[in-house]
């Protein structure tokens, strides 16, 4: 199914458990873990992963390497640091808070390493009521790994993001085949997927929308409620990419941004200097 309500895939100790098998596709996964000072041990298997604090901080021990994540109070307060976990790794997480584990089935092994919050490229995208903030912490040109791509998007109350609607389900010179997960915090908001895979659903904290194909967008933040989503993407291409094709009916919207002011509410969350 496309819409995955919060808690519906809980599998102790994980509050969210999405693998390529449970999603019905080949590459992309996501887990969420809630901790109150205890430790959780697991292995990455054939997936490369990130440890991304949504709130709180933690210690990560991976194959003899110890790393500390300072984290953040919430996804709306600041940009977080993160840790990369390679395939075939044994991991222990100890901390307090909520932590996301974006994942992708990988072919190559990279070393475990730390990603500093100050190094995360923060992009202001769109204009007017389509203004949003994109934290490109694991975009193809920001952080090196095998297949995994992950970014955060923060949309101010009343604005639209993931707009104009776009797709990445066909291999071409300007588009790549990618499976995509939307994981939400904040809200309520609304998510649209259409053109081969249909949904229009209300979303809030902990909800997930899966996009195996078709156009996706807009992501709509209800007035009075900021909306956050974590995008996790992976696919069969030899090189990591986020190449997509806009819905031709709405592609003109991009050119209109040059005549509109940037929403002064962004950036909503800042990275430390």
PDB file of N, CA, C and O in Angstrom, residues 33-90:
ATOM      1  N   UNK A  33      13.743   4.365  15.402  1.00  0.00           N
ATOM      2  CA  UNK A  33      13.991   3.779  16.716  1.00  0.00           C
ATOM      3  C   UNK A  33      13.784   4.846  17.786  1.00  0.00           C
ATOM      4  O   UNK A  33      14.302   5.959  17.667  1.00  0.00           O
ATOM      5  N   UNK A  34      13.022   4.505  18.836  1.00  0.00           N
ATOM      6  CA  UNK A  34      12.818   5.397  19.980  1.00  0.00           C
ATOM      7  C   UNK A  34      13.571   4.830  21.177  1.00  0.00           C
ATOM      8  O   UNK A  34      13.389   3.663  21.544  1.00  0.00           O
ATOM      9  N   UNK A  35      14.436   5.656  21.787  1.00  0.00           N
ATOM     10  CA  UNK A  35      15.274   5.217  22.893  1.00  0.00           C
ATOM     11  C   UNK A  35      15.073   6.105  24.119  1.00  0.00           C
ATOM     12  O   UNK A  35      14.847   7.313  23.986  1.00  0.00           O
ATOM     13  N   UNK A  36      15.190   5.492  25.288  1.00  0.00           N
ATOM     14  CA  UNK A  36      15.115   6.225  26.559  1.00  0.00           C
ATOM     15  C   UNK A  36      16.314   5.877  27.423  1.00  0.00           C
ATOM     16  O   UNK A  36      16.189   5.543  28.601  1.00  0.00           O
ATOM     17  N   UNK A  37      17.507   5.887  26.833  1.00  0.00           N
ATOM     18  CA  UNK A  37      18.737   5.611  27.559  1.00  0.00           C
ATOM     19  C   UNK A  37      19.277   4.216  27.379  1.00  0.00           C
ATOM     20  O   UNK A  37      20.417   3.931  27.770  1.00  0.00           O
ATOM     21  N   UNK A  38      18.507   3.321  26.778  1.00  0.00           N
ATOM     22  CA  UNK A  38      18.951   1.941  26.595  1.00  0.00           C
ATOM     23  C   UNK A  38      19.768   1.794  25.321  1.00  0.00           C
ATOM     24  O   UNK A  38      19.903   2.725  24.529  1.00  0.00           O
ATOM     25  N   UNK A  39      20.287   0.579  25.095  1.00  0.00           N
ATOM     26  CA  UNK A  39      21.054   0.249  23.902  1.00  0.00           C
ATOM     27  C   UNK A  39      20.280  -0.737  23.042  1.00  0.00           C
ATOM     28  O   UNK A  39      19.544  -1.588  23.555  1.00  0.00           O
ATOM     29  N   UNK A  40      20.473  -0.631  21.736  1.00  0.00           N
ATOM     30  CA  UNK A  40      19.899  -1.580  20.787  1.00  0.00           C
ATOM     31  C   UNK A  40      21.011  -2.044  19.860  1.00  0.00           C
ATOM     32  O   UNK A  40      21.765  -1.229  19.321  1.00  0.00           O
ATOM     33  N   UNK A  41      21.129  -3.354  19.674  1.00  0.00           N
ATOM     34  CA  UNK A  41      22.122  -3.950  18.788  1.00  0.00           C
ATOM     35  C   UNK A  41      21.432  -4.478  17.532  1.00  0.00           C
ATOM     36  O   UNK A  41      20.336  -5.047  17.602  1.00  0.00           O
ATOM     37  N   UNK A  42      22.086  -4.318  16.388  1.00  0.00           N
ATOM     38  CA  UNK A  42      21.559  -4.850  15.139  1.00  0.00           C
ATOM     39  C   UNK A  42      22.688  -4.948  14.124  1.00  0.00           C
ATOM     40  O   UNK A  42      23.795  -4.457  14.342  1.00  0.00           O
ATOM     41  N   UNK A  43      22.409  -5.589  13.009  1.00  0.00           N
ATOM     42  CA  UNK A  43      23.357  -5.660  11.898  1.00  0.00           C
ATOM     43  C   UNK A  43      22.720  -5.036  10.660  1.00  0.00           C
ATOM     44  O   UNK A  43      21.494  -5.047  10.503  1.00  0.00           O
ATOM     45  N   UNK A  44      23.560  -4.509   9.777  1.00  0.00           N
ATOM     46  CA  UNK A  44      23.038  -3.843   8.584  1.00  0.00           C
ATOM     47  C   UNK A  44      22.768  -4.802   7.435  1.00  0.00           C
ATOM     48  O   UNK A  44      22.065  -4.446   6.494  1.00  0.00           O
ATOM     49  N   UNK A  45      23.340  -5.991   7.466  1.00  0.00           N
ATOM     50  CA  UNK A  45      23.109  -6.958   6.398  1.00  0.00           C
ATOM     51  C   UNK A  45      23.587  -6.438   5.054  1.00  0.00           C
ATOM     52  O   UNK A  45      24.719  -5.937   4.936  1.00  0.00           O
ATOM     53  N   UNK A  46      22.732  -6.507   4.038  1.00  0.00           N
ATOM     54  CA  UNK A  46      23.134  -6.066   2.705  1.00  0.00           C
ATOM     55  C   UNK A  46      22.718  -4.621   2.414  1.00  0.00           C
ATOM     56  O   UNK A  46      22.693  -4.198   1.269  1.00  0.00           O
ATOM     57  N   UNK A  47      22.394  -3.870   3.467  1.00  0.00           N
ATOM     58  CA  UNK A  47      21.994  -2.478   3.307  1.00  0.00           C
ATOM     59  C   UNK A  47      23.033  -1.522   3.885  1.00  0.00           C
ATOM     60  O   UNK A  47      23.613  -1.795   4.944  1.00  0.00           O
ATOM     61  N   UNK A  48      23.280  -0.405   3.204  1.00  0.00           N
ATOM     62  CA  UNK A  48      23.979   0.712   3.813  1.00  0.00           C
ATOM     63  C   UNK A  48      22.921   1.586   4.479  1.00  0.00           C
ATOM     64  O   UNK A  48      21.779   1.669   4.003  1.00  0.00           O
ATOM     65  N   UNK A  49      23.288   2.219   5.605  1.00  0.00           N
ATOM     66  CA  UNK A  49      22.316   2.971   6.393  1.00  0.00           C
ATOM     67  C   UNK A  49      22.930   4.260   6.914  1.00  0.00           C
ATOM     68  O   UNK A  49      24.158   4.416   6.962  1.00  0.00           O
ATOM     69  N   UNK A  50      22.059   5.156   7.354  1.00  0.00           N
ATOM     70  CA  UNK A  50      22.447   6.329   8.103  1.00  0.00           C
ATOM     71  C   UNK A  50      21.778   6.272   9.466  1.00  0.00           C
ATOM     72  O   UNK A  50      20.689   5.705   9.614  1.00  0.00           O
ATOM     73  N   UNK A  51      22.417   6.864  10.461  1.00  0.00           N
ATOM     74  CA  UNK A  51      21.783   7.126  11.747  1.00  0.00           C
ATOM     75  C   UNK A  51      21.527   8.622  11.784  1.00  0.00           C
ATOM     76  O   UNK A  51      22.466   9.421  11.817  1.00  0.00           O
ATOM     77  N   UNK A  52      20.257   9.027  11.766  1.00  0.00           N
ATOM     78  CA  UNK A  52      19.879  10.436  11.706  1.00  0.00           C
ATOM     79  C   UNK A  52      18.990  10.771  12.895  1.00  0.00           C
ATOM     80  O   UNK A  52      17.841  10.317  12.958  1.00  0.00           O
ATOM     81  N   UNK A  53      19.473  11.567  13.856  1.00  0.00           N
ATOM     82  CA  UNK A  53      18.608  11.967  14.972  1.00  0.00           C
ATOM     83  C   UNK A  53      17.444  12.837  14.489  1.00  0.00           C
ATOM     84  O   UNK A  53      17.651  13.840  13.803  1.00  0.00           O
ATOM     85  N   UNK A  54      16.232  12.439  14.842  1.00  0.00           N
ATOM     86  CA  UNK A  54      15.060  13.292  14.657  1.00  0.00           C
ATOM     87  C   UNK A  54      14.868  14.175  15.877  1.00  0.00           C
ATOM     88  O   UNK A  54      14.444  15.331  15.765  1.00  0.00           O
ATOM     89  N   UNK A  55      15.178  13.623  17.033  1.00  0.00           N
ATOM     90  CA  UNK A  55      15.244  14.377  18.286  1.00  0.00           C
ATOM     91  C   UNK A  55      16.160  13.618  19.226  1.00  0.00           C
ATOM     92  O   UNK A  55      16.217  12.392  19.185  1.00  0.00           O
ATOM     93  N   UNK A  56      16.903  14.355  20.061  1.00  0.00           N
ATOM     94  CA  UNK A  56      17.792  13.712  21.008  1.00  0.00           C
ATOM     95  C   UNK A  56      19.183  13.460  20.448  1.00  0.00           C
ATOM     96  O   UNK A  56      19.539  13.909  19.352  1.00  0.00           O
ATOM     97  N   UNK A  57      19.973  12.717  21.216  1.00  0.00           N
ATOM     98  CA  UNK A  57      21.363  12.434  20.864  1.00  0.00           C
ATOM     99  C   UNK A  57      21.675  10.984  21.196  1.00  0.00           C
ATOM    100  O   UNK A  57      20.944  10.327  21.935  1.00  0.00           O
ATOM    101  N   UNK A  58      22.797  10.478  20.649  1.00  0.00           N
ATOM    102  CA  UNK A  58      23.118   9.074  20.864  1.00  0.00           C
ATOM    103  C   UNK A  58      24.596   8.815  20.631  1.00  0.00           C
ATOM    104  O   UNK A  58      25.314   9.629  20.053  1.00  0.00           O
ATOM    105  N   UNK A  59      25.026   7.645  21.090  1.00  0.00           N
ATOM    106  CA  UNK A  59      26.351   7.105  20.797  1.00  0.00           C
ATOM    107  C   UNK A  59      26.177   5.952  19.819  1.00  0.00           C
ATOM    108  O   UNK A  59      25.272   5.125  19.971  1.00  0.00           O
ATOM    109  N   UNK A  60      27.036   5.911  18.811  1.00  0.00           N
ATOM    110  CA  UNK A  60      27.003   4.848  17.813  1.00  0.00           C
ATOM    111  C   UNK A  60      28.311   4.078  17.880  1.00  0.00           C
ATOM    112  O   UNK A  60      29.396   4.667  17.779  1.00  0.00           O
ATOM    113  N   UNK A  61      28.230   2.773  18.052  1.00  0.00           N
ATOM    114  CA  UNK A  61      29.402   1.907  17.980  1.00  0.00           C
ATOM    115  C   UNK A  61      29.207   0.965  16.804  1.00  0.00           C
ATOM    116  O   UNK A  61      28.211   0.243  16.734  1.00  0.00           O
ATOM    117  N   UNK A  62      30.159   1.004  15.887  1.00  0.00           N
ATOM    118  CA  UNK A  62      30.035   0.210  14.654  1.00  0.00           C
ATOM    119  C   UNK A  62      31.387  -0.397  14.319  1.00  0.00           C
ATOM    120  O   UNK A  62      32.342   0.339  14.000  1.00  0.00           O
ATOM    121  N   UNK A  63      31.486  -1.718  14.409  1.00  0.00           N
ATOM    122  CA  UNK A  63      32.709  -2.437  14.031  1.00  0.00           C
ATOM    123  C   UNK A  63      33.953  -1.840  14.685  1.00  0.00           C
ATOM    124  O   UNK A  63      34.973  -1.602  14.034  1.00  0.00           O
ATOM    125  N   UNK A  64      33.845  -1.545  15.985  1.00  0.00           N
ATOM    126  CA  UNK A  64      34.985  -1.033  16.744  1.00  0.00           C
ATOM    127  C   UNK A  64      35.168   0.462  16.704  1.00  0.00           C
ATOM    128  O   UNK A  64      36.053   0.992  17.377  1.00  0.00           O
ATOM    129  N   UNK A  65      34.355   1.179  15.949  1.00  0.00           N
ATOM    130  CA  UNK A  65      34.438   2.638  15.870  1.00  0.00           C
ATOM    131  C   UNK A  65      33.344   3.239  16.756  1.00  0.00           C
ATOM    132  O   UNK A  65      32.185   2.828  16.689  1.00  0.00           O
ATOM    133  N   UNK A  66      33.720   4.223  17.584  1.00  0.00           N
ATOM    134  CA  UNK A  66      32.746   4.911  18.446  1.00  0.00           C
ATOM    135  C   UNK A  66      32.564   6.337  17.961  1.00  0.00           C
ATOM    136  O   UNK A  66      33.537   7.081  17.795  1.00  0.00           O
ATOM    137  N   UNK A  67      31.304   6.720  17.717  1.00  0.00           N
ATOM    138  CA  UNK A  67      30.975   8.070  17.272  1.00  0.00           C
ATOM    139  C   UNK A  67      29.814   8.593  18.113  1.00  0.00           C
ATOM    140  O   UNK A  67      28.903   7.841  18.482  1.00  0.00           O
ATOM    141  N   UNK A  68      29.846   9.889  18.424  1.00  0.00           N
ATOM    142  CA  UNK A  68      28.789  10.521  19.212  1.00  0.00           C
ATOM    143  C   UNK A  68      28.030  11.501  18.329  1.00  0.00           C
ATOM    144  O   UNK A  68      28.638  12.358  17.673  1.00  0.00           O
ATOM    145  N   UNK A  69      26.714  11.356  18.306  1.00  0.00           N
ATOM    146  CA  UNK A  69      25.864  12.280  17.569  1.00  0.00           C
ATOM    147  C   UNK A  69      25.242  13.276  18.547  1.00  0.00           C
ATOM    148  O   UNK A  69      24.553  12.887  19.488  1.00  0.00           O
ATOM    149  N   UNK A  70      25.484  14.561  18.298  1.00  0.00           N
ATOM    150  CA  UNK A  70      24.936  15.606  19.163  1.00  0.00           C
ATOM    151  C   UNK A  70      23.443  15.780  18.931  1.00  0.00           C
ATOM    152  O   UNK A  70      22.700  16.166  19.832  1.00  0.00           O
ATOM    153  N   UNK A  71      22.987  15.505  17.694  1.00  0.00           N
ATOM    154  CA  UNK A  71      21.562  15.501  17.413  1.00  0.00           C
ATOM    155  C   UNK A  71      20.925  16.874  17.486  1.00  0.00           C
ATOM    156  O   UNK A  71      21.558  17.897  17.214  1.00  0.00           O
ATOM    157  N   UNK A  72      19.660  16.914  17.907  1.00  0.00           N
ATOM    158  CA  UNK A  72      18.901  18.158  17.940  1.00  0.00           C
ATOM    159  C   UNK A  72      17.666  17.978  18.815  1.00  0.00           C
ATOM    160  O   UNK A  72      17.284  16.848  19.159  1.00  0.00           O
ATOM    161  N   UNK A  73      17.030  19.091  19.131  1.00  0.00           N
ATOM    162  CA  UNK A  73      15.813  19.044  19.938  1.00  0.00           C
ATOM    163  C   UNK A  73      14.649  18.503  19.122  1.00  0.00           C
ATOM    164  O   UNK A  73      13.856  17.696  19.597  1.00  0.00           O
ATOM    165  N   UNK A  74      14.534  18.960  17.874  1.00  0.00           N
ATOM    166  CA  UNK A  74      13.496  18.478  16.970  1.00  0.00           C
ATOM    167  C   UNK A  74      13.943  18.738  15.545  1.00  0.00           C
ATOM    168  O   UNK A  74      14.915  19.466  15.307  1.00  0.00           O
ATOM    169  N   UNK A  75      13.222  18.189  14.587  1.00  0.00           N
ATOM    170  CA  UNK A  75      13.575  18.393  13.182  1.00  0.00           C
ATOM    171  C   UNK A  75      13.383  19.845  12.762  1.00  0.00           C
ATOM    172  O   UNK A  75      13.948  20.289  11.759  1.00  0.00           O
ATOM    173  N   UNK A  76      12.592  20.606  13.517  1.00  0.00           N
ATOM    174  CA  UNK A  76      12.346  22.005  13.179  1.00  0.00           C
ATOM    175  C   UNK A  76      13.319  22.959  13.860  1.00  0.00           C
ATOM    176  O   UNK A  76      13.311  24.152  13.562  1.00  0.00           O
ATOM    177  N   UNK A  77      14.160  22.453  14.768  1.00  0.00           N
ATOM    178  CA  UNK A  77      15.029  23.345  15.547  1.00  0.00           C
ATOM    179  C   UNK A  77      16.365  23.602  14.878  1.00  0.00           C
ATOM    180  O   UNK A  77      16.889  24.726  14.947  1.00  0.00           O
ATOM    181  N   UNK A  78      16.937  22.597  14.237  1.00  0.00           N
ATOM    182  CA  UNK A  78      18.257  22.752  13.632  1.00  0.00           C
ATOM    183  C   UNK A  78      18.558  21.558  12.722  1.00  0.00           C
ATOM    184  O   UNK A  78      17.856  20.554  12.735  1.00  0.00           O
ATOM    185  N   UNK A  79      19.609  21.702  11.949  1.00  0.00           N
ATOM    186  CA  UNK A  79      20.109  20.606  11.120  1.00  0.00           C
ATOM    187  C   UNK A  79      20.936  19.680  12.011  1.00  0.00           C
ATOM    188  O   UNK A  79      21.658  20.138  12.895  1.00  0.00           O
ATOM    189  N   UNK A  80      20.838  18.381  11.784  1.00  0.00           N
ATOM    190  CA  UNK A  80      21.534  17.413  12.641  1.00  0.00           C
ATOM    191  C   UNK A  80      22.782  16.853  11.978  1.00  0.00           C
ATOM    192  O   UNK A  80      22.907  16.807  10.749  1.00  0.00           O
ATOM    193  N   UNK A  81      23.694  16.381  12.820  1.00  0.00           N
ATOM    194  CA  UNK A  81      24.773  15.532  12.341  1.00  0.00           C
ATOM    195  C   UNK A  81      24.226  14.119  12.142  1.00  0.00           C
ATOM    196  O   UNK A  81      23.078  13.812  12.506  1.00  0.00           O
ATOM    197  N   UNK A  82      25.025  13.218  11.566  1.00  0.00           N
ATOM    198  CA  UNK A  82      24.556  11.866  11.264  1.00  0.00           C
ATOM    199  C   UNK A  82      25.760  10.942  11.124  1.00  0.00           C
ATOM    200  O   UNK A  82      26.914  11.386  11.067  1.00  0.00           O
ATOM    201  N   UNK A  83      25.503   9.640  11.065  1.00  0.00           N
ATOM    202  CA  UNK A  83      26.549   8.630  10.900  1.00  0.00           C
ATOM    203  C   UNK A  83      26.171   7.720   9.741  1.00  0.00           C
ATOM    204  O   UNK A  83      25.007   7.342   9.589  1.00  0.00           O
ATOM    205  N   UNK A  84      27.171   7.374   8.941  1.00  0.00           N
ATOM    206  CA  UNK A  84      27.000   6.396   7.861  1.00  0.00           C
ATOM    207  C   UNK A  84      27.415   5.022   8.358  1.00  0.00           C
ATOM    208  O   UNK A  84      28.495   4.849   8.940  1.00  0.00           O
ATOM    209  N   UNK A  85      26.557   4.004   8.107  1.00  0.00           N
ATOM    210  CA  UNK A  85      26.826   2.618   8.477  1.00  0.00           C
ATOM    211  C   UNK A  85      26.973   1.783   7.209  1.00  0.00           C
ATOM    212  O   UNK A  85      26.079   1.791   6.358  1.00  0.00           O
ATOM    213  N   UNK A  86      28.071   1.043   7.068  1.00  0.00           N
ATOM    214  CA  UNK A  86      28.274   0.248   5.848  1.00  0.00           C
ATOM    215  C   UNK A  86      27.514  -1.064   5.871  1.00  0.00           C
ATOM    216  O   UNK A  86      26.985  -1.491   6.901  1.00  0.00           O
ATOM    217  N   UNK A  87      27.484  -1.735   4.733  1.00  0.00           N
ATOM    218  CA  UNK A  87      26.895  -3.074   4.660  1.00  0.00           C
ATOM    219  C   UNK A  87      27.716  -4.024   5.533  1.00  0.00           C
ATOM    220  O   UNK A  87      28.905  -3.827   5.765  1.00  0.00           O
ATOM    221  N   UNK A  88      27.040  -5.042   6.042  1.00  0.00           N
ATOM    222  CA  UNK A  88      27.713  -6.086   6.807  1.00  0.00           C
ATOM    223  C   UNK A  88      28.267  -5.641   8.138  1.00  0.00           C
ATOM    224  O   UNK A  88      29.176  -6.272   8.679  1.00  0.00           O
ATOM    225  N   UNK A  89      27.709  -4.554   8.721  1.00  0.00           N
ATOM    226  CA  UNK A  89      28.244  -3.998   9.959  1.00  0.00           C
ATOM    227  C   UNK A  89      27.439  -4.467  11.169  1.00  0.00           C
ATOM    228  O   UNK A  89      26.237  -4.732  11.083  1.00  0.00           O
ATOM    229  N   UNK A  90      28.125  -4.565  12.308  1.00  0.00           N
ATOM    230  CA  UNK A  90      27.489  -4.821  13.599  1.00  0.00           C
ATOM    231  C   UNK A  90      27.431  -3.501  14.360  1.00  0.00           C
ATOM    232  O   UNK A  90      28.446  -2.820  14.507  1.00  0.00           O
TER     233      UNK A  90
END
